[in-house]
Short mmCIF file of C-alpha atoms in Angstrom, two decimals:
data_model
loop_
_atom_site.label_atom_id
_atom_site.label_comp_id
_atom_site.label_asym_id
_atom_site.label_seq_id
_atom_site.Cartn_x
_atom_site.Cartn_y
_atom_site.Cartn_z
CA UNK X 113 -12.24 14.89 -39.98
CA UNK X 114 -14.59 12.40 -40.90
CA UNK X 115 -16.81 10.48 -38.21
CA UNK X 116 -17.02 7.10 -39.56
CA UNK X 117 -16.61 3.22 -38.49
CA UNK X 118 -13.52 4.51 -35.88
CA UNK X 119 -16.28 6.01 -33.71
CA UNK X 120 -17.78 1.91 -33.14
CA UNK X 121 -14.16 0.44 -33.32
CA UNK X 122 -13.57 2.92 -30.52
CA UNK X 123 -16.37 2.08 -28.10
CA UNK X 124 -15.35 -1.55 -28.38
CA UNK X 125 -12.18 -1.26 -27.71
CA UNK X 126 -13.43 0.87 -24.59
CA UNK X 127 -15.52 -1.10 -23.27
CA UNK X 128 -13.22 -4.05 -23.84
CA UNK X 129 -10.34 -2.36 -21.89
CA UNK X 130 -12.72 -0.94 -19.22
CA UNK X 131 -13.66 -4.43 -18.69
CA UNK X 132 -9.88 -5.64 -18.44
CA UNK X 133 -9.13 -3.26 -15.76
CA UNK X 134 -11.94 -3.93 -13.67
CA UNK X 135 -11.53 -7.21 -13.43
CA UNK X 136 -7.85 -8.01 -13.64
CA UNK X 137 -5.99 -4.55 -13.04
CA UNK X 138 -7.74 -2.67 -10.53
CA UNK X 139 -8.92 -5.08 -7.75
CA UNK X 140 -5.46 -6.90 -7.33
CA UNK X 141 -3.35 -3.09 -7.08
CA UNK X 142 -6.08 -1.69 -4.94
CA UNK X 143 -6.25 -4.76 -2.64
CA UNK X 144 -2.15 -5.03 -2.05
CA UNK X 145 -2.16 -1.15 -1.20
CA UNK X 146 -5.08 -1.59 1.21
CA UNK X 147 -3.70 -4.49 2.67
CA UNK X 148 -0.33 -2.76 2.94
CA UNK X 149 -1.89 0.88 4.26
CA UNK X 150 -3.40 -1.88 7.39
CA UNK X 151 -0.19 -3.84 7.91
CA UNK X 152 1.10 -0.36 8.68
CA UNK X 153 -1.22 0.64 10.91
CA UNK X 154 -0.78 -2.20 12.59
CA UNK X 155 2.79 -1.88 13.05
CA UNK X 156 2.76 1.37 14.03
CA UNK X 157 0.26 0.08 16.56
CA UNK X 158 2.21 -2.49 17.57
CA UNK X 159 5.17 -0.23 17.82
CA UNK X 160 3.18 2.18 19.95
CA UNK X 161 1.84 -0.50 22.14
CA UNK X 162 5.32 -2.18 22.55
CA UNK X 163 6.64 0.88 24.03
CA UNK X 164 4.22 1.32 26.05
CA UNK X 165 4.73 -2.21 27.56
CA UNK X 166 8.54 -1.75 27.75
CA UNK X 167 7.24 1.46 29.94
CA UNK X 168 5.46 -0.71 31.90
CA UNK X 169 7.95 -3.30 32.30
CA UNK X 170 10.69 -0.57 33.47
CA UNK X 171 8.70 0.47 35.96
CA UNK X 172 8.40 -3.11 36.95
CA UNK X 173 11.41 -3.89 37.04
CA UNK X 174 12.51 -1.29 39.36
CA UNK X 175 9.41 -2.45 41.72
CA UNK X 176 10.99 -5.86 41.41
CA UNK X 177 14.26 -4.69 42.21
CA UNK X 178 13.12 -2.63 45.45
CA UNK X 179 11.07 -5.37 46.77
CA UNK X 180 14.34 -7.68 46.19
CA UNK X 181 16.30 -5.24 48.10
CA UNK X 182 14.34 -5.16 50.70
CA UNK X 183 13.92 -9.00 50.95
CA UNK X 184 17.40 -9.53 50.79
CA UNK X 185 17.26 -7.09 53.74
CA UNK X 186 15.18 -8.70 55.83
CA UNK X 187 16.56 -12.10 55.41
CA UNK X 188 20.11 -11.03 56.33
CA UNK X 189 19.00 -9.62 59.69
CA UNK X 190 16.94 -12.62 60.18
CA UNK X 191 20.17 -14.72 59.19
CA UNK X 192 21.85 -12.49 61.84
CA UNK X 193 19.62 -12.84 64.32
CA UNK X 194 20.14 -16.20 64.24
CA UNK X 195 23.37 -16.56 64.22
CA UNK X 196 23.43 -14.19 67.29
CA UNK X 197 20.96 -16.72 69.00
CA UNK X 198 22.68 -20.23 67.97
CA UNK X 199 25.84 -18.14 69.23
CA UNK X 200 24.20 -17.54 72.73
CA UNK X 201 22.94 -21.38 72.82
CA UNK X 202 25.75 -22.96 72.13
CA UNK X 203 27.55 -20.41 75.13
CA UNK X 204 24.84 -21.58 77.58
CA UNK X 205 25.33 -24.87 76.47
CA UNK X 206 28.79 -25.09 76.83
CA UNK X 207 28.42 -23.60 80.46
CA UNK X 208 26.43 -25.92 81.51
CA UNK X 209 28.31 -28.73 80.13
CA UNK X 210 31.32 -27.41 81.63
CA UNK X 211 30.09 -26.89 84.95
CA UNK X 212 28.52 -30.93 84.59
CA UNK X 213 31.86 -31.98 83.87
CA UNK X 214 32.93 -30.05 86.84
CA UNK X 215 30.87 -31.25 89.03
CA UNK X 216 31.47 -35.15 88.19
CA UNK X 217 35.13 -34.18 88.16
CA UNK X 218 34.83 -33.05 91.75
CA UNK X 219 32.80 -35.91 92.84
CA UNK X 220 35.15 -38.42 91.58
CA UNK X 221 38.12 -36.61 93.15
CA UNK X 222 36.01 -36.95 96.40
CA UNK X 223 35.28 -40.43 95.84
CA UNK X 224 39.04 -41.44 95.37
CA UNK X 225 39.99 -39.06 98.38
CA UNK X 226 37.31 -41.41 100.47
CA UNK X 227 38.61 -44.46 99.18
CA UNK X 228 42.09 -43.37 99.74
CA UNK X 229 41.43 -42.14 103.39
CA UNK X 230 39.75 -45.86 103.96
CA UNK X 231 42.95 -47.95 102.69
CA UNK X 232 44.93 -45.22 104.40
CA UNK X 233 42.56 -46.51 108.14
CA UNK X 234 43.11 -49.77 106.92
CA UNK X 235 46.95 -49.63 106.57
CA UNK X 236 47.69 -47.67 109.64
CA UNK X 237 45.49 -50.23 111.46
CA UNK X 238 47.50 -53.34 110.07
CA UNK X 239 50.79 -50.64 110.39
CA UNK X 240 50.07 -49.78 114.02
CA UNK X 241 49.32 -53.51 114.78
CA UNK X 242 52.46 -54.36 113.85
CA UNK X 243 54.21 -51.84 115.44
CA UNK X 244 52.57 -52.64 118.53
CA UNK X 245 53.68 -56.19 117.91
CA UNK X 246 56.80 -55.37 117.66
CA UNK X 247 57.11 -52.93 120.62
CA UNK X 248 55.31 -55.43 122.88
CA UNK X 249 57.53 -58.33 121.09
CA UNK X 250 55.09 -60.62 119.32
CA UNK X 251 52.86 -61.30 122.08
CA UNK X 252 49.64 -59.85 120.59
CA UNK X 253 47.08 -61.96 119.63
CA UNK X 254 45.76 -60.74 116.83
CA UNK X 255 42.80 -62.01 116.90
CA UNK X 256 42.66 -61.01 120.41
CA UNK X 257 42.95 -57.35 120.11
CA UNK X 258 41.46 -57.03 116.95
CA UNK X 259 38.52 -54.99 118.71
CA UNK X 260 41.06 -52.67 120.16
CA UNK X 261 42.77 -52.19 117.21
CA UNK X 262 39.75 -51.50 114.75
CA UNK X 263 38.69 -48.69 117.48
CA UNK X 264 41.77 -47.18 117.21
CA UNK X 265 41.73 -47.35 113.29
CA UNK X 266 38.90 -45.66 113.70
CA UNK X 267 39.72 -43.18 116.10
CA UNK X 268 42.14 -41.88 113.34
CA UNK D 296 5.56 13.48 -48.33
CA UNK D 297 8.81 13.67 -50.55
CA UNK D 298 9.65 15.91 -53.70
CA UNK D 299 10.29 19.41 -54.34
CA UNK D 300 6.70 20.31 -55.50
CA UNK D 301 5.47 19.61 -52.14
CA UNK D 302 4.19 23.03 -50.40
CA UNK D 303 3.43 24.06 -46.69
CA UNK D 304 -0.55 23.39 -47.10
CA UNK D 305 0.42 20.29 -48.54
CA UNK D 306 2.55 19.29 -46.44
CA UNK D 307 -0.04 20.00 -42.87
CA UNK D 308 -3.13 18.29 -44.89
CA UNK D 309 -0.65 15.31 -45.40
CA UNK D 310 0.38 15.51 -42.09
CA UNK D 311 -3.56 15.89 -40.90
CA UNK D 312 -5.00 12.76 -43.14
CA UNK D 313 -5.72 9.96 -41.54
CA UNK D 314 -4.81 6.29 -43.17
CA UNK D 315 -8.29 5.21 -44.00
CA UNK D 316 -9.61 2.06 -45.39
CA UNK D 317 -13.58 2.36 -46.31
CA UNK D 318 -15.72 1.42 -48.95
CA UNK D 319 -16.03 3.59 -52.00
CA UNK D 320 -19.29 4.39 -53.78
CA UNK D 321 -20.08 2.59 -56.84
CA UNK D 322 -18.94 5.31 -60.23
CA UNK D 323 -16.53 7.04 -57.63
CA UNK D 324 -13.47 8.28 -59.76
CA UNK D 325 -10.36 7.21 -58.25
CA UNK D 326 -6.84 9.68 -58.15
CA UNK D 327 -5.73 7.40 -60.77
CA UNK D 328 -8.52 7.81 -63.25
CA UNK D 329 -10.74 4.13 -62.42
CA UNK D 330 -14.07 4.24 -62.10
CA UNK D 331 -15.41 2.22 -59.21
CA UNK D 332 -17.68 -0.66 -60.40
CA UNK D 333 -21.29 -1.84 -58.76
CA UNK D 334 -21.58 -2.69 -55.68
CA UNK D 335 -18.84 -0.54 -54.44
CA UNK D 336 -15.04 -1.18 -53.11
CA UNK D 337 -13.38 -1.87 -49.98
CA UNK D 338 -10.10 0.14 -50.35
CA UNK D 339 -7.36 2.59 -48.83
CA UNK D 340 -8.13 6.02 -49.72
CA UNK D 341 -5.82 8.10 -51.39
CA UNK D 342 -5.95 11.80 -49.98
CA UNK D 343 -8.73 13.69 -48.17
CA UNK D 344 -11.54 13.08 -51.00
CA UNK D 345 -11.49 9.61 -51.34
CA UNK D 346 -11.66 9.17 -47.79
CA UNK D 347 -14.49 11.69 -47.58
CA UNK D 348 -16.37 9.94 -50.23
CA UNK D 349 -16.16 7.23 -48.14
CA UNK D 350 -18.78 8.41 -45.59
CA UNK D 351 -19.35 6.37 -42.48
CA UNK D 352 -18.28 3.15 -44.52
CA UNK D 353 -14.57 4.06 -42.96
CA UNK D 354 -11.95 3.40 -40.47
CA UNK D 355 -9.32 5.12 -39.74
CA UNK D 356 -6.35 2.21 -39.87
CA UNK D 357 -3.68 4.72 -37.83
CA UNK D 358 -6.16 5.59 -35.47
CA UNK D 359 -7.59 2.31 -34.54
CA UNK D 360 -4.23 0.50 -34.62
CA UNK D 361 -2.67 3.49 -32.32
CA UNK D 362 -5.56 3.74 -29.81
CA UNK D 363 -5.92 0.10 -29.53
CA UNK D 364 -2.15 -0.84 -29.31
CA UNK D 365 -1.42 1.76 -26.64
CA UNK D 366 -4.95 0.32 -24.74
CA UNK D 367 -2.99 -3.10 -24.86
CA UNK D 368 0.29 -1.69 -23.65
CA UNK D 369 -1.72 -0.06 -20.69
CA UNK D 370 -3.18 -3.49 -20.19
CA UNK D 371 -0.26 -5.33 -19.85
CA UNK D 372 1.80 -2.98 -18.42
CA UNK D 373 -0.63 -2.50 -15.36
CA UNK D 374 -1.75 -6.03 -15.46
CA UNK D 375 2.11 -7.30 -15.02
CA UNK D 376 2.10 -4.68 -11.98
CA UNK D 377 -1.05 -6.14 -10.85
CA UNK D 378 0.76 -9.92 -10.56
CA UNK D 379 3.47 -8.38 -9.03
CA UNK D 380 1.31 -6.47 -6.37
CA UNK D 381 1.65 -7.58 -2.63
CA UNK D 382 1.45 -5.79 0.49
CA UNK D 383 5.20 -5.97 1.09
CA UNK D 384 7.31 -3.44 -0.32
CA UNK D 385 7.02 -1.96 -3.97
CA UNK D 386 9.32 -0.43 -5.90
CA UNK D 387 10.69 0.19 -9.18
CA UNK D 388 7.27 0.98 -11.71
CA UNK D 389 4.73 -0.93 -8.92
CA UNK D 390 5.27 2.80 -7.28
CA UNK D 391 4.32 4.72 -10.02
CA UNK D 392 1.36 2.48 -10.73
CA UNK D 393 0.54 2.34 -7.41
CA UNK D 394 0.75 6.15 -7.12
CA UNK D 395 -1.70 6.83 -10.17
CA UNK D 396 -4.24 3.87 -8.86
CA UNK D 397 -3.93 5.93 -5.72
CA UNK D 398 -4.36 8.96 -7.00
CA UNK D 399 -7.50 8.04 -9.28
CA UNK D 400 -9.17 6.43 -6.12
CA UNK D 401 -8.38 9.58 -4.31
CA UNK D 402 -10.61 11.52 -7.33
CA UNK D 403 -12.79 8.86 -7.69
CA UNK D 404 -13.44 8.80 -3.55
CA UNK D 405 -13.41 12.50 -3.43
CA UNK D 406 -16.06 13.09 -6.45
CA UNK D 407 -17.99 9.96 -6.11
CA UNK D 408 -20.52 9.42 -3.66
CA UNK D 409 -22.45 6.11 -4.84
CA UNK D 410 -21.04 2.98 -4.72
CA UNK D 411 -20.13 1.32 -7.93
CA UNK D 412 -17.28 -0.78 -8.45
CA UNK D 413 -17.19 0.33 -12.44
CA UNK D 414 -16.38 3.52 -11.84
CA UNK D 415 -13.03 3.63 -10.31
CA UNK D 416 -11.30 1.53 -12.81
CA UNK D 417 -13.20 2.81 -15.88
CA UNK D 418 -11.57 6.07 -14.26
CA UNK D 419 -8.31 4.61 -14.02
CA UNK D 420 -8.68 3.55 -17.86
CA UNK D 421 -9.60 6.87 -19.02
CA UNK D 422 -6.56 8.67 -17.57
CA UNK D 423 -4.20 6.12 -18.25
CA UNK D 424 -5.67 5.73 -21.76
CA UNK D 425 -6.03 9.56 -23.00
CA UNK D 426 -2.50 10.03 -21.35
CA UNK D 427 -0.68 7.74 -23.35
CA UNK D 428 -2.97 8.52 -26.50
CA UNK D 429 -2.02 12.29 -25.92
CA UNK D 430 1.21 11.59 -25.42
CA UNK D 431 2.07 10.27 -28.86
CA UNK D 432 2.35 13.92 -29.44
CA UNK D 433 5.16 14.40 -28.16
CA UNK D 434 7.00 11.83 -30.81
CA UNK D 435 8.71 14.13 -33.22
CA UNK D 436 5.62 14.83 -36.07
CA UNK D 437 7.61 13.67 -39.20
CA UNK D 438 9.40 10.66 -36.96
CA UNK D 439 6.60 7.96 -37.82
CA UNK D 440 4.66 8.79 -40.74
CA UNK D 441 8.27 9.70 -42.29
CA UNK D 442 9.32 6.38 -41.74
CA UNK D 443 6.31 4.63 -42.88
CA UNK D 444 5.93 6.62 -45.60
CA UNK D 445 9.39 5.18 -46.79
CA UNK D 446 7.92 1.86 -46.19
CA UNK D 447 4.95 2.50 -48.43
CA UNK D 448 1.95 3.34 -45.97
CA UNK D 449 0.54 6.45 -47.42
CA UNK D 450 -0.76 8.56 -44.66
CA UNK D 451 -0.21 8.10 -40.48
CA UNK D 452 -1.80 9.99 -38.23
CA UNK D 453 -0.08 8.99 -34.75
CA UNK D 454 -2.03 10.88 -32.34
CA UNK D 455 -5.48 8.72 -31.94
CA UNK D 456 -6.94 11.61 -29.73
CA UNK D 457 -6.40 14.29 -32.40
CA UNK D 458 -9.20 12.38 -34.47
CA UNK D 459 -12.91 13.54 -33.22
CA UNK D 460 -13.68 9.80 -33.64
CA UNK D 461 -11.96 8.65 -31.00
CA UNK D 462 -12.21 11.33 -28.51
CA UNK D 463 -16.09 10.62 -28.97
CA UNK D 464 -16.11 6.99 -29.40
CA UNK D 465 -14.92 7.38 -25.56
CA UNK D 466 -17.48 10.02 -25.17
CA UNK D 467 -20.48 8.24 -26.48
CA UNK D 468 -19.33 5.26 -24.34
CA UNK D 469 -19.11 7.53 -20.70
CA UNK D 470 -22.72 8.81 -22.30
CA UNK D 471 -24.32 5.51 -22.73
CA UNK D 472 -23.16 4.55 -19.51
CA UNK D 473 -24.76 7.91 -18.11
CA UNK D 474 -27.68 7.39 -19.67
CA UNK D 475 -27.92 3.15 -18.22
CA UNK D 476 -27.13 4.61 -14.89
CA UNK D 477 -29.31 7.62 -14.85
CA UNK D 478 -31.93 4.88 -15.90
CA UNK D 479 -31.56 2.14 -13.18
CA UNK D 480 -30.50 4.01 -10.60
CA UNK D 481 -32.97 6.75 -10.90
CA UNK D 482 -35.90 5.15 -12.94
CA UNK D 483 -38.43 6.96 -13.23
CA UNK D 484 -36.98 9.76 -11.84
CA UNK D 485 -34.33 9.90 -14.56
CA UNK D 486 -38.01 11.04 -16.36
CA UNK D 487 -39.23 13.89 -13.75
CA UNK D 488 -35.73 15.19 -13.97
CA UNK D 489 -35.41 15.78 -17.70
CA UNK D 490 -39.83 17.44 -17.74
CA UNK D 491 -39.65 18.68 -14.53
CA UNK D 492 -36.77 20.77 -14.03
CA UNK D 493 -35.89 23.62 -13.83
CA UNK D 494 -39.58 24.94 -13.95
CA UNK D 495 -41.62 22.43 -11.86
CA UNK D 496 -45.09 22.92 -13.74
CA UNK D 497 -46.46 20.24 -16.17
CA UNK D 498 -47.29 23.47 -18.18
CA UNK D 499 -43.63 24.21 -18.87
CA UNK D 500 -42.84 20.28 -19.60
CA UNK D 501 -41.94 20.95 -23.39
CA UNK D 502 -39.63 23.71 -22.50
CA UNK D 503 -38.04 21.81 -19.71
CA UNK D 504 -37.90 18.63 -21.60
CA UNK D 505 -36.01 20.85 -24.45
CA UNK D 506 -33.11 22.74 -21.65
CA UNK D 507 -32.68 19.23 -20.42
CA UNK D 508 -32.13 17.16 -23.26
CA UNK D 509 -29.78 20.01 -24.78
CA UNK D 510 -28.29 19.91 -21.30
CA UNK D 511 -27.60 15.93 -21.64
CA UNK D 512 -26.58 15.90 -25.21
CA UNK D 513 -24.36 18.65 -24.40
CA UNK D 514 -22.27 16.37 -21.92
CA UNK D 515 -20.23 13.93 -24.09
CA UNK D 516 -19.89 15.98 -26.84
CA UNK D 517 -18.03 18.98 -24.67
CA UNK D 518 -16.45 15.58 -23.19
CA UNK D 519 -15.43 14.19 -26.21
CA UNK D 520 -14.80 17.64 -28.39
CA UNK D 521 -12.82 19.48 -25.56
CA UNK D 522 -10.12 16.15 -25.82
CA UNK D 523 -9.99 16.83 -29.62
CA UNK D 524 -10.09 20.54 -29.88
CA UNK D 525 -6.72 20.50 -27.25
CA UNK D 526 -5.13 17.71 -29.11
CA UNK D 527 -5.87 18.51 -32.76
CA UNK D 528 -4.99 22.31 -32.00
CA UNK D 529 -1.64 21.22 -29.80
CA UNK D 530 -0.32 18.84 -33.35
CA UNK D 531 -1.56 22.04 -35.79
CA UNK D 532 1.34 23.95 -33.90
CA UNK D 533 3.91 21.32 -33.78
CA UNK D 534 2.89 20.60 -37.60
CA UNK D 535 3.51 24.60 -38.31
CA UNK D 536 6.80 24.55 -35.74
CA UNK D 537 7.81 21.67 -38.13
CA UNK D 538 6.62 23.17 -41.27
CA UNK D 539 9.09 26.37 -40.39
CA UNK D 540 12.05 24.21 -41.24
CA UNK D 541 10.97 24.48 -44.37
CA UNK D 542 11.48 27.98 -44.48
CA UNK D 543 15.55 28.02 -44.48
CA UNK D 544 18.33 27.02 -42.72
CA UNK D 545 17.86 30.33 -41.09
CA UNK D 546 14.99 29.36 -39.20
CA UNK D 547 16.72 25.78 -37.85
CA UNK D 548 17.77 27.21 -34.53
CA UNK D 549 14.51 29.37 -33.64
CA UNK D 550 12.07 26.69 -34.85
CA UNK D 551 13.89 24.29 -32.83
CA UNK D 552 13.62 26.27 -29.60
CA UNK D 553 10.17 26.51 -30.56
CA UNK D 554 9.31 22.83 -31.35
CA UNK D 555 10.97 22.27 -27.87
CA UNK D 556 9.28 24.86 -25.89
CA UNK D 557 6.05 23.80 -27.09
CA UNK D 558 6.79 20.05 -26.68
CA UNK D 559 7.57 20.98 -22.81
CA UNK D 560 4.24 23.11 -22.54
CA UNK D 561 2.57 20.29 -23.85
CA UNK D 562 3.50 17.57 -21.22
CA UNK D 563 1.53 19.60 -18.99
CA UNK D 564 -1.17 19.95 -21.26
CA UNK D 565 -1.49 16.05 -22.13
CA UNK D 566 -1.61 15.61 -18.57
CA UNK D 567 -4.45 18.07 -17.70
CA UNK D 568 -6.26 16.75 -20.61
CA UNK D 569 -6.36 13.29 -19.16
CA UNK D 570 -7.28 14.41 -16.35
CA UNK D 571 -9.80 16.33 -17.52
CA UNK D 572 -11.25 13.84 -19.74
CA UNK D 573 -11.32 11.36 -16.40
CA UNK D 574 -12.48 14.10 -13.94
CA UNK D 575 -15.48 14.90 -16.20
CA UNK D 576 -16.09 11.19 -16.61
CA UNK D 577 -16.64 10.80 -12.89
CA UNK D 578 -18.78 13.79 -12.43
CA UNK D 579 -21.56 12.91 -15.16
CA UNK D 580 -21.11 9.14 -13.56
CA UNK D 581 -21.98 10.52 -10.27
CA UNK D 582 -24.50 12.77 -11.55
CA UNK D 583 -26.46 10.08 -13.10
CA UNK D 584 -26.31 8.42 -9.40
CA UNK D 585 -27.21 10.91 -7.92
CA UNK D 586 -31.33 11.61 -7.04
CA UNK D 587 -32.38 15.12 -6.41
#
């Protein structure tokens, strides 16, 4: 139970361990645990925060999707619409197509009935002419009655 | 240690003798009759009175080589935990480190106000320190000095906290740490607070100066004796537990019950002891920070 030379050995050795641990033990262990204690905040923060944005983004999404819906909407009764008027153009346009070809159809006809009736004068002129010539026995000049005969052509 | 002459007394100052190399007195009488010539002798003791004789001129060998070996295993046991520190995950020891660094920066944040990067980790030293000091009690008493007794060392005492000199060799230290603190933080303050208070009349300086100083002194050696008195007193009863061996084969089973019981009241009281011993340490740190 002596105090003796221990007492000094022991305040060295103190001092000389104190010394250790503050500069190679306690820094290094107190920095990771700090460092880790903010990397966790953060994560939780960053987990908080990314569910909050997925909130966000759901509610988004079903904004999104409306305002598609309704777009899509629109542009099919515009596509309709459409369709009903190229529908109703290309009616008129047939009509009035049809009734042009009509028409030219009926003029032609009218033209070849004219030209028909005129060879038909013509013929029954040079016809009658002949008849004539043959009832009277050849004794028409032609050239003689040709006034007579074109009246009469005409007459017809 | 061995023989059949050895009795109980014997047996607990053996057991309570610390392995102690000094210098002996010049015309000391050794155990084995010599005569110790001029100038003195640089020597093992044998037994309590050559070691007394010694005086100051000591050191306890056990002591010193105990303290010091388990303040290098705390070194580089927290030192490889240190390197293998990072932010990501611990495990394995790192936790248990990481949980006592934790749990001293708790005390040291809860009980300290200045700011002073020595304090934490000389608190972190103390604990771990006194812990693993105290703990050495809880190695079977005869286990290691049995053993080196067959190996020819003499005496080993195991426990370095069961020997005043260590408990205040740690003491002294927190104190002249106290006192540099109390100094340069304080200055002259350090000097109102020790003539000044409690009675604050230049009459009633002496008297103040007196309650104050008694006050101070008072600090590390209830630090350093408290440590000691647990310690010393906790080995005494696992010496006597052991010593009731001795006392026939009748007393195996009870004694052993006892030693065991003891041993597991004991891990609690290492444990508070440390604590203690670090709490304190804080405290009279902060208190020298601390102006009034």
């Amino acid at each position: 139970m002596n105090i003796n030379l221990t007492l000094i050995g022991q305040m060295l050795a103190f001092v000389a361990f104190v010394v250790f641990c503050m500069k190679y033990v306690w820094p290094p262990i107190l920095a990771a645990m700090q460092e880790r204690e903010q990397k966790i905040a953060e994560g939780l923060a960053a987990a908080e925060q990314a569910e909050q944005d997925l909130e966000l983004a759901k509610e988004k999404a079903v904004e999104r999707l409306k305002e598609a819906k309704e777009e899509a909407s629109s542009i099919v009764d515009a596509a309709n619409k459409r369709a009903n008027q190229i529908v109703e153009e290309a009616k008129d346009t047939a009509r009035l197509e049809a009734e042009r070809v009509k028409a030219a159809a009926q003029a032609e006809i009218e033209q070849e009935a004219n030209r028909a009736r005129e060879q038909l004068r013509s013929q029954v002129a040079v016809l009658s002419v002949a008849g004539a010539e043959k009832i009277l026995g050849a004794s028409i000049d032609q050239q003689a009655h040709a006034d007579l005969v074109d009246k009469l052509a005409a007459e017809l | 240690m061995a023989g059949d002459t050895q009795t109980v007394s014997g047996y607990i100052v053996h057991h309570l003798t610390n392995l102690t190399y000094g210098k002996l007195p010049a015309g000391y009488h050794r155990h084995d009759g010599s005569t110790v010539g001029e100038g003195g002798a640089w020597v093992m003791a044998h037994g309590g009175d050559e070691a007394a004789a010694m005086g100051f001129t000591a050191i306890h060998v056990d002591s010193m080589i105990w303290s010091i070996g388990l303040g290098i295993f705390f070194c580089w046991f927290f030192r490889r935990m240190a390197k293998k520190a990072s932010a990501d995950t611990p495990s394995g020891a790192l936790n248990a480190v990481e949980m006592i660094v934790g749990f001293v920066d708790n005390t040291v944040r809860d009980s300290f106000h200045g700011r002073n990067p020595l304090v934490a980790p000389l608190a972190l030293t103390v604990f771990v320190w006194v812990f693993l000091m105290n703990l050495m009690d809880l190695i079977p008493v005869d286990l290691i000095p049995h053993t080196l007794a067959l190996l020819g060392v003499e005496y080993q005492k195991i426990v370095p906290s069961t020997d005043p000199n260590i408990t205040m060799g740690m003491a002294v230290g927190v104190f002249i740490l106290m006192l540099y603190y109390s100094i340069t933080v304080k200055g002259f303050g350090f000097v109102k607070e020790l003539t000044l208070n409690p009675f604050n009349h230049p009459v009633f300086i002496p008297v103040n100066l007196f309650m104050e100083v008694v006050g101070l002194l008072a600090k590390p050696f209830s630090l350093g004796l408290r440590l000691f008195g647990n310690m010393y007193a906790g080995e005494m009863i696992f010496i006597l537990i052991a010593a009731l061996f001795s006392a026939g084969i009748a007393w195996l089973v009870p004694a052993g019950l006892m030693q065991v019981g003891w041993a597991i009241f004991h891990i609690l009281i290492i444990t508070l002891q440390a604590f203690i011993f670090m709490v304190l340490t804080i405290v009279y740190l902060s208190m020298a920070h601390e102006d009034h």
